[in-house]
C-alpha positions in Angstrom: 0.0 0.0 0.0 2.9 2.3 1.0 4.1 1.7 -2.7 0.9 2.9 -4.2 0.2 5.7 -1.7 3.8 7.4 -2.2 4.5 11.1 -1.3 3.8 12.6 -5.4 0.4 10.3 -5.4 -0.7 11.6 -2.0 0.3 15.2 -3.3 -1.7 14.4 -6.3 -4.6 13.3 -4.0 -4.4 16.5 -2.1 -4.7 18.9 -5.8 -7.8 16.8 -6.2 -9.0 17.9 -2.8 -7.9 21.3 -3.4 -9.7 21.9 -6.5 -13.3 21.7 -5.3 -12.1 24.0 -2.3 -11.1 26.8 -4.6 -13.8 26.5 -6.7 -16.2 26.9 -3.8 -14.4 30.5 -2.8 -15.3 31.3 -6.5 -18.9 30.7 -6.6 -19.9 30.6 -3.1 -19.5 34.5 -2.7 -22.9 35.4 -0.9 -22.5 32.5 1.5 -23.7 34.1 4.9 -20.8 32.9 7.1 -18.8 35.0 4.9 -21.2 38.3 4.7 -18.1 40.3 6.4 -15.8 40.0 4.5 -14.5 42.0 1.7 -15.2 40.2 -1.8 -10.7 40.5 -2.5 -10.6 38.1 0.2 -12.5 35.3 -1.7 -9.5 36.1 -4.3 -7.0 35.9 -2.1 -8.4 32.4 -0.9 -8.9 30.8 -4.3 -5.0 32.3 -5.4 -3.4 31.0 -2.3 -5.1 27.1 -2.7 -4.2 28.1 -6.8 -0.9 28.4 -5.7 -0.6 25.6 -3.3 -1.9 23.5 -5.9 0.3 24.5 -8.4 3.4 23.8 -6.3 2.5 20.4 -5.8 1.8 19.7 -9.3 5.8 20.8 -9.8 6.6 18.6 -6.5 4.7 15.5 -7.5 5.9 15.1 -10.4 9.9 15.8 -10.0 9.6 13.8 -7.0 8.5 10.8 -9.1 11.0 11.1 -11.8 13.8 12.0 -9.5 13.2 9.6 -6.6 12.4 6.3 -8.6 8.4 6.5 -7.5 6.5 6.5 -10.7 2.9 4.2 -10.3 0.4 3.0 -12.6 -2.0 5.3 -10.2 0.2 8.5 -10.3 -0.1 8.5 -14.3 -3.9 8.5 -13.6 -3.7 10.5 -10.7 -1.3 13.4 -11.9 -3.6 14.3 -14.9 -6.6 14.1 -13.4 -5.9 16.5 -10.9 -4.5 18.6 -13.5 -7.6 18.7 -14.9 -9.8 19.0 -12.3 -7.2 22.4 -11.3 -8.1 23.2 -14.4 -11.7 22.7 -14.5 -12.5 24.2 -11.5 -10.6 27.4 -11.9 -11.6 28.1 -15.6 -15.5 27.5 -14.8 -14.9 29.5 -11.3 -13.4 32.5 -13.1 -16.3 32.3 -15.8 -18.8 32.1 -12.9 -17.8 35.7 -11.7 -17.1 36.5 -15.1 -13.7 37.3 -15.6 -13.6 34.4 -18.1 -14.6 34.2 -21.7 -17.2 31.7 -22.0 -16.2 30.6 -25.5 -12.5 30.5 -24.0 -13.4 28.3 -21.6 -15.6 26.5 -24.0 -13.0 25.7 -26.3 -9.8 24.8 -23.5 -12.2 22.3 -21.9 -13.6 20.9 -25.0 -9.8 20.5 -26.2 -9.3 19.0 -22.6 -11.9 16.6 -22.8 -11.3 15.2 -26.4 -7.8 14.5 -25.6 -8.3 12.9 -22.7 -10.8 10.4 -24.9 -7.7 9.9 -27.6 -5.4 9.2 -24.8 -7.7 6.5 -23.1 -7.9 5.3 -26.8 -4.3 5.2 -27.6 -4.0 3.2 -24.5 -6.2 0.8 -25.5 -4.4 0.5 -28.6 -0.5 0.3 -27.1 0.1 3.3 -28.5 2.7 5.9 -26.4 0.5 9.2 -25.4 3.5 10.5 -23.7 3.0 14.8 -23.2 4.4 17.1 -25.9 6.6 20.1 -24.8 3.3 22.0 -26.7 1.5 20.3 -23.8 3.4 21.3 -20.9 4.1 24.7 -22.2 0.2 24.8 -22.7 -0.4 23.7 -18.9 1.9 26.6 -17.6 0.1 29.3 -20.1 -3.1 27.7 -18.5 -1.8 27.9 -15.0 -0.3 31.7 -15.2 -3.4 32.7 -17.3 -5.9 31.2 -14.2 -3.3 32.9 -11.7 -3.5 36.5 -13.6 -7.5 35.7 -13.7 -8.2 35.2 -10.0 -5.9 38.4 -9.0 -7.7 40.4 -11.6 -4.3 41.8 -13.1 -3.2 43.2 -16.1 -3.4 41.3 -19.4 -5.0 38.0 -17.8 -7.3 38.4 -20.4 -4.9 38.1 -23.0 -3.0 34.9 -21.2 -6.4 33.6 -21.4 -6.1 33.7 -25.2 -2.7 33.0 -25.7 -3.7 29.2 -23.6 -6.8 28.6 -26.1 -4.3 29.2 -28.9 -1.9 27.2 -27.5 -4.4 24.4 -26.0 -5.7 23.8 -29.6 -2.4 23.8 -31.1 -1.1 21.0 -28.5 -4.5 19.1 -29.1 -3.7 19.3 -33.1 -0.5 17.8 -32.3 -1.5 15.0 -29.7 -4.4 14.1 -32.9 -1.5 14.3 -35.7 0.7 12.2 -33.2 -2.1 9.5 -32.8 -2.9 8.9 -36.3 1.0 8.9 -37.4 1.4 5.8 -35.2 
């Protein structure tokens, strides 16, 4: 069990926890246990669990590559809670509208297909190992979320810059899975 439950799968377990948490600071606004406080603080919140979150995504995954403790689980677990950081802070942001539906729209539809081809290429034997587009496309998704939550300048257009970037690393997972 210890094997399974290693530090970067608990850390994984914890970003899942986490993203239902800072989605809830997002949408849960008018919540009257929180009718004193001022609504920057629910931004505050959902940045520092953003944060956390992101951190352990970093630690999780060096810790498995650089300590030998890569499982069957942590490849299901790592990108799962990826997306679920993901999911929760797109729809969150759209939910007090500092999101672009269709942007949203088209990152999550992008996030959903691939994760279909993946579990198909799977199936098949086929590698569905991440493209640099990919990772590079998860840290213009994170710092774009990040810029979102604190309301700073150009988040807006890091929101765009990720839905170019998310459809361009979903064009080349597709073009990847038909070449093999």
């Amino acid at each position: 069990m210890s094997k399974v439950l290693n530090l970067p799968n608990t850390l994984a377990l914890f970003r899942i926890a986490l993203a239902p948490l800072m989605l809830w600071f997002f949408i849960d606004r008018n919540n009257h246990i929180f009718s004193s406080w001022h609504p920057s603080w629910f931004d505050y919140f959902a940045g520092l669990i953003f944060v956390i979150a992101s951190v352990t995504d970093f630690f999780d995954g060096f810790i498995a590559r650089n300590w030998n403790q890569m499982t069957k689980l942590g490849g299901i677990l790592d990108p799962l809670a990826d997306k679920m950081l993901v999911l929760a802070g797109f729809l969150g942001l759209m939910v007090i509208d500092r999101a672009s539906v269709w942007a949203v729209f088209l990152i999550l539809s992008r996030e959903f297909f691939i994760t279909g081809l993946r579990v198909v290429a799977v199936s098949e034997g086929k590698n569905v190992a991440s493209t640099m587009a990919g990772k590079i496309k998860t840290v213009i998704q994170m710092i774009a979320i990040g810029f979102l939550i604190m309301n700073w300048p150009f988040a807006t257009e890091l929101l765009w810059l990720a839905v170019i970037l998310t459809i361009y690393s979903g064009y080349e997972y597709t073009r990847d899975y038909f070449k093999n």
